[in-house]
Amino acid sequence: MAENRRDSNGLASGKPRPQPSDHGSWVLPQAGGRIPLSATNLYRNTVKNQQNLLSIVRGAKTIAVIGLSDKPERESYKVAAYLQQKGHRIIPINPRATEILGEKCYANIGDLPPDLHVNVVNIFRRPDEVLPHLAEIAQRGNFEHIWLAEGVSSREADEYAHKNHLPLISDKCMMKVDLGQTDAPLIC
């Protein structure tokens, strides 16, 4: 069995790479064709530069936050409060709370109303707790992007997202991307 080595971009080596075309799309050999280059159709591995990440953050009207804490000192709370202040609707996903930041909490993604359109699901969970959430997200569907908070990434999550065609962004802070501070320390 071949080793799972990663290149400098964190991509598995030996796999076909997305390539830009002359027609405003990306050629994705592993996906069997072209995908339009837009904020809602960016394949996980094409979301590399700050401008693409910034367009996703600023274009998101509704953000579900899995693991949103009701404690103001926690990073999930700080990031969600910042995004709410910037005009985004925050949907807290926390089975132990009823309301956070003035919004009704849901126990899990499956409890969201089916007609609720969520642009981004931002996950603040330990890397070993991400897979069950990705499975819930894949089952419900209708999310433009899944964003793993800064410090959260795993090979298993990357592989699951790729296999299930989930547009995943790992190990980035939405607040820092919006502020242009992606090299800032981990604590938001």
Coordinates of N, CA, C and O in Angstrom, one line a residue:
M1 N 0.8 -1.2 0.0 CA 0.0 0.0 0.0 C 0.9 1.2 0.0 O 1.8 1.3 0.8
A2 N 0.6 2.2 -0.8 CA 1.4 3.5 -0.9 C 1.2 4.3 0.3 O 0.2 4.3 1.0
E3 N 2.3 5.0 0.6 CA 2.3 5.9 1.8 C 1.4 7.1 1.4 O 1.3 7.6 0.3
N4 N 0.8 7.7 2.5 CA 0.0 9.0 2.3 C 0.9 10.2 2.6 O 0.8 10.8 3.6
R5 N 1.7 10.5 1.6 CA 2.6 11.7 1.8 C 1.8 12.9 1.3 O 1.0 12.9 0.5
R6 N 2.2 14.0 1.9 CA 1.6 15.3 1.5 C 2.6 16.3 1.0 O 3.8 16.2 1.4
D7 N 2.2 17.1 0.0 CA 3.1 18.1 -0.5 C 3.0 19.3 0.3 O 2.4 19.4 1.4
S8 N 3.7 20.4 -0.1 CA 3.8 21.7 0.6 C 2.4 22.3 0.8 O 2.2 23.1 1.7
N9 N 1.4 22.0 0.0 CA 0.1 22.5 0.1 C -0.8 21.6 1.0 O -2.0 21.9 1.1
G10 N -0.3 20.5 1.5 CA -1.1 19.6 2.3 C -1.9 18.6 1.5 O -2.8 17.9 2.0
L11 N -1.6 18.6 0.2 CA -2.3 17.7 -0.7 C -1.6 16.3 -0.8 O -0.4 16.3 -0.7
A12 N -2.4 15.3 -0.9 CA -1.8 13.9 -1.0 C -1.0 13.9 -2.3 O -1.4 14.3 -3.4
S13 N 0.3 13.4 -2.2 CA 1.1 13.4 -3.4 C 0.7 12.2 -4.2 O 0.2 11.2 -3.8
G14 N 1.0 12.4 -5.5 CA 0.7 11.3 -6.5 C -0.7 11.3 -7.0 O -1.1 10.5 -7.8
K15 N -1.6 12.2 -6.5 CA -2.9 12.4 -7.0 C -3.0 13.5 -8.0 O -2.3 14.4 -8.0
P16 N -4.0 13.4 -9.0 CA -4.1 14.5 -10.0 C -4.4 15.8 -9.3 O -5.1 15.8 -8.3
R17 N -3.9 16.9 -9.8 CA -4.1 18.2 -9.2 C -5.1 19.0 -10.0 O -5.1 18.9 -11.2
P18 N -5.9 19.9 -9.4 CA -6.7 20.8 -10.1 C -5.8 21.7 -10.9 O -4.8 22.1 -10.5
Q19 N -6.3 22.0 -12.1 CA -5.5 22.9 -13.0 C -6.4 24.0 -13.5 O -7.6 23.7 -13.9
P20 N -6.0 25.3 -13.5 CA -6.9 26.3 -14.0 C -6.9 26.2 -15.6 O -6.0 25.7 -16.2
S21 N -8.1 26.5 -16.1 CA -8.3 26.4 -17.6 C -8.4 27.9 -18.1 O -8.3 28.8 -17.3
D22 N -8.5 28.0 -19.4 CA -8.6 29.4 -20.0 C -10.1 29.8 -20.0 O -10.4 30.9 -20.5
H23 N -11.0 29.1 -19.4 CA -12.4 29.4 -19.5 C -13.0 29.7 -18.2 O -14.2 29.5 -18.0
G24 N -12.3 30.1 -17.2 CA -12.8 30.5 -15.9 C -13.3 29.3 -15.1 O -14.3 29.4 -14.3
S25 N -12.7 28.2 -15.3 CA -13.1 27.0 -14.5 C -11.8 26.2 -14.2 O -10.7 26.6 -14.6
W26 N -12.0 25.2 -13.3 CA -10.8 24.4 -12.9 C -11.0 23.0 -13.5 O -12.1 22.5 -13.5
V27 N -10.0 22.5 -14.0 CA -10.0 21.1 -14.5 C -9.7 20.2 -13.4 O -8.6 20.3 -12.8
L28 N -10.6 19.4 -12.9 CA -10.4 18.5 -11.8 C -10.4 17.1 -12.3 O -11.4 16.4 -12.5
P29 N -9.2 16.5 -12.6 CA -9.1 15.2 -13.1 C -9.8 14.1 -12.3 O -10.5 13.3 -12.8
Q30 N -9.7 14.2 -11.0 CA -10.4 13.2 -10.1 C -11.9 13.4 -10.1 O -12.6 12.5 -9.7
A31 N -12.4 14.6 -10.4 CA -13.9 14.8 -10.5 C -14.4 14.5 -11.9 O -15.6 14.6 -12.1
G32 N -13.6 14.3 -12.8 CA -14.0 14.0 -14.2 C -14.4 15.1 -15.0 O -15.2 15.0 -16.0
G33 N -14.0 16.3 -14.7 CA -14.4 17.4 -15.6 C -14.1 18.8 -15.1 O -13.2 18.9 -14.2
R34 N -14.8 19.8 -15.6 CA -14.6 21.2 -15.2 C -15.7 21.6 -14.2 O -16.8 21.2 -14.3
I35 N -15.2 22.4 -13.2 CA -16.2 23.0 -12.3 C -16.0 24.5 -12.4 O -14.9 25.0 -12.3
P36 N -17.1 25.2 -12.5 CA -17.0 26.7 -12.6 C -16.3 27.3 -11.4 O -16.5 26.8 -10.3
L37 N -15.4 28.3 -11.6 CA -14.7 28.9 -10.6 C -15.6 30.0 -10.0 O -15.7 31.1 -10.5
S38 N -16.3 29.7 -8.9 CA -17.1 30.7 -8.2 C -17.1 30.4 -6.7 O -16.7 29.3 -6.3
A39 N -17.5 31.3 -5.9 CA -17.4 31.1 -4.5 C -18.2 29.9 -4.0 O -17.9 29.3 -3.0
T40 N -19.3 29.6 -4.7 CA -20.1 28.5 -4.3 C -19.7 27.1 -4.8 O -20.2 26.1 -4.4
N41 N -18.8 27.1 -5.8 CA -18.4 25.8 -6.4 C -16.9 25.5 -6.3 O -16.4 24.7 -7.0
L42 N -16.2 26.2 -5.4 CA -14.8 26.0 -5.3 C -14.6 24.6 -4.7 O -15.1 24.3 -3.6
Y43 N -13.8 23.8 -5.3 CA -13.5 22.5 -4.8 C -12.4 22.7 -3.7 O -11.6 23.6 -3.8
R44 N -12.5 21.9 -2.7 CA -11.6 22.1 -1.5 C -10.2 22.4 -1.8 O -9.6 23.3 -1.3
N45 N -9.6 21.7 -2.8 CA -8.1 22.0 -3.1 C -7.9 23.2 -3.8 O -6.7 23.6 -4.0
T46 N -8.9 23.9 -4.4 CA -8.7 25.1 -5.1 C -8.8 26.3 -4.2 O -8.4 27.4 -4.6
V47 N -9.2 26.1 -3.0 CA -9.4 27.3 -2.1 C -8.0 27.4 -1.4 O -7.8 27.0 -0.3
K48 N -7.1 28.1 -2.1 CA -5.7 28.2 -1.6 C -5.4 29.6 -1.2 O -4.6 29.8 -0.3
N49 N -5.9 30.6 -2.0 CA -5.4 31.9 -1.7 C -6.4 32.8 -0.8 O -7.5 32.5 -0.7
Q50 N -5.8 33.8 -0.3 CA -6.6 34.6 0.7 C -7.8 35.2 0.1 O -8.8 35.3 0.7
Q51 N -7.7 35.6 -1.2 CA -8.8 36.3 -1.8 C -10.0 35.4 -2.0 O -11.2 35.8 -1.7
N52 N -9.8 34.1 -2.3 CA -10.9 33.1 -2.4 C -11.5 32.9 -1.0 O -12.7 32.9 -0.9
L53 N -10.7 32.8 0.0 CA -11.2 32.6 1.3 C -12.0 33.8 1.8 O -13.1 33.7 2.4
L54 N -11.5 35.0 1.5 CA -12.2 36.2 1.9 C -13.5 36.3 1.2 O -14.5 36.7 1.8
S55 N -13.6 35.9 -0.1 CA -14.9 36.0 -0.8 C -15.9 35.0 -0.2 O -17.1 35.3 -0.2
I56 N -15.4 33.9 0.3 CA -16.3 32.9 0.9 C -16.9 33.5 2.3 O -18.1 33.5 2.5
V57 N -16.0 34.0 3.1 CA -16.4 34.6 4.4 C -17.4 35.8 4.1 O -18.4 35.8 4.7
R58 N -17.0 36.7 3.3 CA -17.9 37.9 3.1 C -19.1 37.6 2.3 O -20.1 38.3 2.4
G59 N -19.1 36.5 1.5 CA -20.3 36.1 0.8 C -21.3 35.3 1.6 O -22.5 35.1 1.2
A60 N -20.9 34.8 2.7 CA -21.8 33.9 3.5 C -22.8 34.8 4.3 O -22.4 35.6 5.1
K61 N -24.1 34.6 4.1 CA -25.1 35.3 4.8 C -25.4 34.5 6.1 O -25.7 35.2 7.1
T62 N -25.5 33.2 6.0 CA -25.8 32.4 7.2 C -24.7 31.4 7.4 O -24.3 30.6 6.5
I63 N -24.3 31.3 8.7 CA -23.2 30.5 9.1 C -23.7 29.6 10.3 O -24.0 30.2 11.3
A64 N -23.7 28.3 10.1 CA -24.0 27.4 11.3 C -22.6 27.1 11.9 O -21.7 26.8 11.3
V65 N -22.6 27.2 13.3 CA -21.4 27.0 14.0 C -21.5 25.8 14.9 O -22.2 25.9 16.0
I66 N -20.9 24.7 14.5 CA -20.9 23.5 15.3 C -19.9 23.6 16.4 O -18.7 24.0 16.2
G67 N -20.3 23.5 17.7 CA -19.4 23.6 18.8 C -19.3 25.0 19.3 O -18.4 25.4 20.1
L68 N -20.3 25.9 19.0 CA -20.3 27.2 19.5 C -20.6 27.2 21.0 O -21.6 26.7 21.4
S69 N -19.6 27.8 21.7 CA -19.7 27.9 23.2 C -20.5 29.1 23.6 O -20.6 30.1 22.9
D70 N -21.2 29.0 24.8 CA -21.9 30.1 25.3 C -20.9 30.9 26.3 O -21.4 31.8 26.9
K71 N -19.7 30.5 26.3 CA -18.7 31.2 27.1 C -17.9 32.2 26.3 O -17.2 31.8 25.4
P72 N -18.0 33.5 26.6 CA -17.4 34.6 25.8 C -15.9 34.5 25.7 O -15.3 35.0 24.7
E73 N -15.2 33.8 26.6 CA -13.8 33.7 26.5 C -13.3 32.6 25.5 O -12.1 32.5 25.1
R74 N -14.2 31.8 25.0 CA -13.8 30.7 24.0 C -13.7 31.3 22.6 O -14.5 32.2 22.2
E75 N -12.8 30.7 21.8 CA -12.6 31.2 20.4 C -13.9 31.1 19.6 O -14.1 31.9 18.8
S76 N -14.6 30.0 19.7 CA -15.8 29.8 18.9 C -16.8 31.0 19.2 O -17.4 31.5 18.2
Y77 N -16.9 31.4 20.4 CA -17.8 32.5 20.8 C -17.3 33.8 20.2 O -18.0 34.6 19.6
K78 N -16.0 34.1 20.3 CA -15.4 35.3 19.8 C -15.5 35.4 18.3 O -15.9 36.5 17.8
V79 N -15.3 34.3 17.6 CA -15.4 34.3 16.1 C -16.8 34.5 15.7 O -17.1 35.4 14.8
A80 N -17.8 33.8 16.3 CA -19.2 33.9 16.0 C -19.7 35.3 16.3 O -20.5 35.9 15.5
A81 N -19.3 35.9 17.4 CA -19.8 37.2 17.8 C -19.2 38.2 16.8 O -20.0 39.2 16.4
Y82 N -18.0 38.1 16.4 CA -17.4 39.0 15.4 C -18.2 38.9 14.1 O -18.6 39.9 13.5
L83 N -18.4 37.7 13.6 CA -19.1 37.5 12.3 C -20.6 38.0 12.4 O -21.1 38.6 11.5
Q84 N -21.2 37.8 13.6 CA -22.6 38.4 13.8 C -22.6 39.9 13.7 O -23.4 40.5 13.1
Q85 N -21.6 40.5 14.3 CA -21.4 41.9 14.3 C -21.2 42.5 12.9 O -21.6 43.6 12.6
K86 N -20.6 41.7 12.1 CA -20.3 42.1 10.7 C -21.6 41.8 9.8 O -21.5 42.1 8.6
G87 N -22.7 41.3 10.4 CA -23.9 41.2 9.6 C -24.3 39.8 9.2 O -25.3 39.5 8.5
H88 N -23.5 38.8 9.5 CA -23.8 37.4 9.2 C -24.8 36.8 10.2 O -24.8 37.2 11.4
R89 N -25.7 36.0 9.8 CA -26.6 35.3 10.7 C -25.9 34.1 11.2 O -25.4 33.3 10.4
I90 N -25.9 33.9 12.5 CA -25.2 32.8 13.2 C -26.2 31.8 13.7 O -27.2 32.2 14.3
I91 N -26.1 30.6 13.3 CA -26.9 29.5 13.8 C -26.1 28.6 14.7 O -25.2 27.8 14.2
P92 N -26.3 28.7 16.0 CA -25.5 27.9 17.0 C -25.9 26.4 16.9 O -27.1 26.1 17.0
I93 N -24.9 25.5 16.9 CA -25.1 24.1 17.0 C -24.4 23.7 18.3 O -23.2 23.6 18.4
N94 N -25.2 23.4 19.4 CA -24.7 23.1 20.7 C -25.8 22.4 21.4 O -26.8 23.0 21.8
P95 N -25.7 21.1 21.7 CA -26.8 20.3 22.3 C -27.0 20.7 23.8 O -28.0 20.4 24.4
R96 N -26.0 21.4 24.4 CA -26.1 21.8 25.8 C -26.6 23.2 26.1 O -26.7 23.6 27.2
A97 N -27.0 23.9 25.0 CA -27.5 25.3 25.2 C -28.8 25.5 24.5 O -29.1 24.7 23.5
T98 N -29.6 26.5 24.9 CA -30.8 26.7 24.3 C -30.7 28.0 23.4 O -31.4 28.1 22.4
E99 N -29.8 28.9 23.8 CA -29.6 30.2 23.0 C -28.2 30.7 23.2 O -27.7 30.7 24.4
I100 N -27.6 31.1 22.1 CA -26.3 31.7 22.2 C -26.3 32.9 21.2 O -26.8 32.8 20.1
L101 N -25.8 34.0 21.7 CA -25.7 35.2 20.9 C -27.1 35.7 20.4 O -27.2 36.2 19.3
G102 N -28.1 35.4 21.2 CA -29.5 35.8 20.9 C -30.1 34.9 19.8 O -31.2 35.2 19.4
E103 N -29.5 33.8 19.5 CA -30.0 32.9 18.4 C -30.4 31.5 19.1 O -29.7 31.1 20.0
K104 N -31.4 30.9 18.6 CA -31.8 29.6 19.1 C -30.8 28.6 18.7 O -30.2 28.6 17.6
C105 N -30.4 27.7 19.7 CA -29.5 26.7 19.4 C -30.2 25.4 18.9 O -31.3 25.1 19.3
Y106 N -29.4 24.7 18.1 CA -29.9 23.4 17.6 C -28.9 22.3 18.1 O -27.7 22.6 18.3
A107 N -29.4 21.1 18.4 CA -28.6 20.1 19.0 C -27.6 19.6 18.0 O -26.4 19.2 18.3
N108 N -28.0 19.5 16.7 CA -27.1 19.0 15.6 C -27.6 19.5 14.3 O -28.7 20.1 14.2
I109 N -26.8 19.3 13.3 CA -27.2 19.8 11.9 C -28.5 19.2 11.4 O -29.3 19.9 10.8
G110 N -28.8 18.0 11.8 CA -30.0 17.4 11.4 C -31.3 18.0 11.9 O -32.4 17.9 11.4
D111 N -31.1 18.8 13.0 CA -32.3 19.5 13.6 C -32.6 20.8 12.9 O -33.6 21.4 13.2
L112 N -31.8 21.3 12.0 CA -32.0 22.5 11.3 C -33.3 22.4 10.5 O -33.5 21.4 9.9
P113 N -34.1 23.5 10.3 CA -35.2 23.4 9.4 C -34.8 23.1 8.0 O -33.8 23.7 7.6
P114 N -35.5 22.2 7.3 CA -35.0 21.8 6.0 C -35.0 23.0 5.0 O -34.2 23.0 4.0
D115 N -35.8 24.1 5.2 CA -35.8 25.2 4.3 C -34.8 26.3 4.6 O -34.6 27.2 3.9
L116 N -34.0 26.0 5.7 CA -33.0 27.0 6.1 C -31.7 26.8 5.2 O -31.1 25.7 5.2
H117 N -31.4 27.8 4.5 CA -30.2 27.8 3.6 C -29.0 28.3 4.4 O -29.0 29.4 4.9
V118 N -28.0 27.4 4.6 CA -26.8 27.8 5.3 C -25.6 27.8 4.3 O -25.4 26.8 3.6
N119 N -24.9 28.9 4.2 CA -23.8 29.1 3.3 C -22.6 28.3 3.8 O -21.9 27.6 3.0
V120 N -22.2 28.5 5.1 CA -21.0 27.9 5.6 C -21.4 27.2 6.9 O -22.1 27.7 7.8
V121 N -20.8 26.0 7.1 CA -20.8 25.3 8.4 C -19.4 25.5 9.0 O -18.5 25.0 8.3
N122 N -19.3 26.2 10.1 CA -18.0 26.4 10.7 C -17.9 25.4 11.9 O -18.7 25.4 12.8
I123 N -16.9 24.5 11.9 CA -16.8 23.5 12.9 C -15.7 23.8 13.9 O -14.5 23.9 13.5
F124 N -16.0 23.9 15.2 CA -15.1 24.1 16.3 C -15.2 22.9 17.2 O -15.8 22.9 18.2
R125 N -14.5 21.8 16.7 CA -14.5 20.6 17.5 C -13.0 20.1 17.3 O -12.3 20.4 16.4
R126 N -12.7 19.2 18.2 CA -11.4 18.5 18.1 C -11.3 17.7 16.8 O -12.3 17.2 16.3
P127 N -10.1 17.6 16.2 CA -10.0 16.8 15.0 C -10.6 15.4 15.0 O -11.2 15.0 14.1
D128 N -10.5 14.8 16.2 CA -11.0 13.4 16.2 C -12.6 13.4 16.4 O -13.2 12.3 16.4
E129 N -13.2 14.5 16.5 CA -14.6 14.6 16.6 C -15.3 15.2 15.4 O -16.5 15.4 15.3
V130 N -14.5 15.4 14.3 CA -15.1 16.1 13.1 C -15.9 15.1 12.2 O -16.9 15.5 11.7
L131 N -15.4 13.9 12.1 CA -16.0 12.9 11.1 C -17.6 12.8 11.3 O -18.3 12.8 10.3
P132 N -18.0 12.6 12.5 CA -19.5 12.4 12.7 C -20.3 13.7 12.2 O -21.3 13.5 11.7
H133 N -19.7 14.8 12.4 CA -20.3 16.1 11.9 C -20.3 16.1 10.4 O -21.3 16.5 9.8
L134 N -19.2 15.7 9.8 CA -19.2 15.7 8.3 C -20.2 14.7 7.8 O -20.9 15.0 6.8
A135 N -20.4 13.6 8.5 CA -21.5 12.6 8.0 C -22.8 13.2 8.1 O -23.7 13.1 7.2
E136 N -23.1 14.0 9.2 CA -24.4 14.7 9.3 C -24.6 15.7 8.2 O -25.7 15.8 7.6
I137 N -23.5 16.4 7.9 CA -23.6 17.5 6.9 C -23.8 16.8 5.5 O -24.6 17.3 4.7
A138 N -23.1 15.7 5.2 CA -23.3 15.0 4.0 C -24.7 14.5 3.8 O -25.3 14.6 2.8
Q139 N -25.3 14.0 4.9 CA -26.7 13.5 4.9 C -27.7 14.6 4.7 O -28.6 14.4 3.9
R140 N -27.5 15.7 5.3 CA -28.5 16.8 5.1 C -28.3 17.5 3.8 O -29.2 17.9 3.1
G141 N -27.0 17.7 3.4 CA -26.7 18.4 2.2 C -27.1 19.9 2.2 O -27.5 20.4 3.2
N142 N -27.0 20.5 1.1 CA -27.3 21.9 0.8 C -26.5 22.9 1.6 O -27.0 23.9 2.2
F143 N -25.2 22.7 1.7 CA -24.3 23.6 2.3 C -23.2 24.0 1.3 O -22.8 23.1 0.5
E144 N -22.9 25.2 1.2 CA -21.9 25.6 0.2 C -20.5 25.3 0.6 O -19.7 24.9 -0.3
H145 N -20.1 25.5 1.9 CA -18.8 25.2 2.3 C -18.8 24.7 3.8 O -19.7 25.1 4.5
I146 N -17.8 23.9 4.1 CA -17.6 23.4 5.4 C -16.2 23.9 5.8 O -15.3 23.8 5.1
W147 N -16.2 24.6 6.9 CA -15.0 25.3 7.3 C -14.5 24.8 8.7 O -15.3 24.9 9.7
L148 N -13.4 24.2 8.8 CA -12.8 23.7 10.0 C -12.0 24.8 10.6 O -11.1 25.4 10.0
A149 N -12.3 25.1 11.9 CA -11.6 26.3 12.6 C -10.1 26.1 12.6 O -9.6 25.0 12.4
E150 N -9.5 27.2 12.9 CA -8.0 27.1 13.0 C -7.6 26.1 14.0 O -8.2 26.0 15.1
G151 N -6.6 25.3 13.7 CA -6.1 24.3 14.5 C -6.9 22.9 14.4 O -6.5 21.9 15.0
V152 N -7.9 22.9 13.5 CA -8.7 21.7 13.3 C -8.4 21.2 11.9 O -8.8 21.9 10.9
S153 N -7.8 20.1 11.8 CA -7.6 19.4 10.5 C -7.3 18.0 10.8 O -6.7 17.6 11.8
S154 N -7.6 17.1 9.8 CA -7.3 15.7 9.9 C -7.3 15.1 8.5 O -8.1 15.5 7.7
R155 N -6.4 14.1 8.4 CA -6.3 13.4 7.1 C -7.7 12.7 6.9 O -8.2 12.7 5.7
E156 N -8.2 12.1 7.9 CA -9.5 11.4 7.8 C -10.6 12.3 7.3 O -11.4 12.0 6.5
A157 N -10.7 13.5 7.9 CA -11.7 14.5 7.5 C -11.5 14.9 6.0 O -12.5 15.0 5.2
D158 N -10.2 15.2 5.6 CA -9.9 15.5 4.2 C -10.4 14.4 3.3 O -11.0 14.7 2.2
E159 N -10.1 13.2 3.6 CA -10.4 12.0 2.8 C -11.9 11.8 2.7 O -12.5 11.6 1.6
Y160 N -12.6 12.0 3.8 CA -14.1 11.8 3.8 C -14.7 12.9 3.0 O -15.6 12.7 2.2
A161 N -14.3 14.2 3.2 CA -14.8 15.3 2.4 C -14.6 15.1 0.9 O -15.5 15.3 0.1
H162 N -13.4 14.6 0.5 CA -13.1 14.4 -0.9 C -14.0 13.3 -1.4 O -14.6 13.4 -2.5
K163 N -14.1 12.2 -0.7 CA -14.9 11.0 -1.2 C -16.4 11.4 -1.3 O -17.1 10.9 -2.2
N164 N -16.9 12.3 -0.4 CA -18.3 12.7 -0.4 C -18.6 14.0 -1.1 O -19.7 14.6 -1.0
H165 N -17.6 14.5 -1.8 CA -17.7 15.8 -2.6 C -18.1 17.0 -1.7 O -19.0 17.8 -2.1
L166 N -17.6 17.1 -0.5 CA -17.9 18.2 0.4 C -16.8 19.2 0.3 O -15.6 18.9 0.4
P167 N -17.1 20.5 0.0 CA -16.2 21.5 -0.1 C -15.6 21.9 1.2 O -16.2 22.7 2.0
L168 N -14.4 21.4 1.6 CA -13.9 21.6 2.9 C -12.7 22.5 2.9 O -11.8 22.4 2.1
I169 N -12.7 23.4 3.9 CA -11.6 24.3 4.2 C -11.1 24.0 5.6 O -11.9 24.0 6.5
S170 N -9.8 23.7 5.7 CA -9.3 23.2 7.0 C -8.4 24.2 7.6 O -7.6 24.9 6.9
D171 N -8.4 24.2 9.0 CA -7.3 24.9 9.7 C -7.2 26.4 9.4 O -6.1 27.0 9.2
K172 N -8.4 27.1 9.3 CA -8.4 28.6 9.0 C -9.4 29.2 10.0 O -10.5 28.6 10.2
C173 N -9.1 30.4 10.4 CA -10.0 31.2 11.2 C -10.8 32.2 10.3 O -10.2 33.0 9.7
M174 N -12.1 32.1 10.3 CA -12.9 33.0 9.5 C -12.7 34.4 9.9 O -12.7 35.3 9.0
M175 N -12.6 34.7 11.2 CA -12.4 36.1 11.6 C -11.1 36.6 11.1 O -11.0 37.7 10.6
K176 N -10.0 35.8 11.3 CA -8.7 36.3 10.8 C -8.7 36.5 9.3 O -8.0 37.4 8.8
V177 N -9.3 35.6 8.6 CA -9.4 35.8 7.1 C -10.1 37.1 6.8 O -9.6 37.9 6.0
D178 N -11.2 37.4 7.5 CA -11.9 38.7 7.2 C -11.0 39.9 7.6 O -11.0 40.9 6.9
L179 N -10.2 39.7 8.7 CA -9.4 40.8 9.1 C -8.0 40.9 8.3 O -7.2 41.8 8.5
G180 N -7.8 39.8 7.5 CA -6.5 39.8 6.8 C -5.3 39.4 7.7 O -4.2 39.8 7.4
Q181 N -5.6 38.7 8.8 CA -4.6 38.3 9.7 C -4.3 36.8 9.8 O -4.3 36.2 10.9
T182 N -4.2 36.2 8.7 CA -4.0 34.7 8.7 C -2.8 34.2 9.3 O -2.6 33.1 9.7
D183 N -1.8 35.1 9.5 CA -0.5 34.7 10.2 C -0.5 35.1 11.7 O 0.5 34.9 12.4
A184 N -1.7 35.5 12.2 CA -1.7 35.9 13.6 C -1.7 34.7 14.5 O -1.9 33.6 14.0
P185 N -1.4 34.8 15.8 CA -1.4 33.7 16.7 C -2.7 33.0 16.7 O -3.7 33.6 16.4
L186 N -2.7 31.7 17.2 CA -3.9 30.9 17.2 C -5.1 31.5 18.0 O -6.2 31.4 17.6
I187 N -4.8 32.1 19.1 CA -5.9 32.6 20.0 C -6.5 33.8 19.3 O -5.8 34.8 19.0
C188 N -7.8 33.7 19.0 CA -8.5 34.8 18.3 C -8.8 36.0 19.3 O -9.1 35.7 20.4

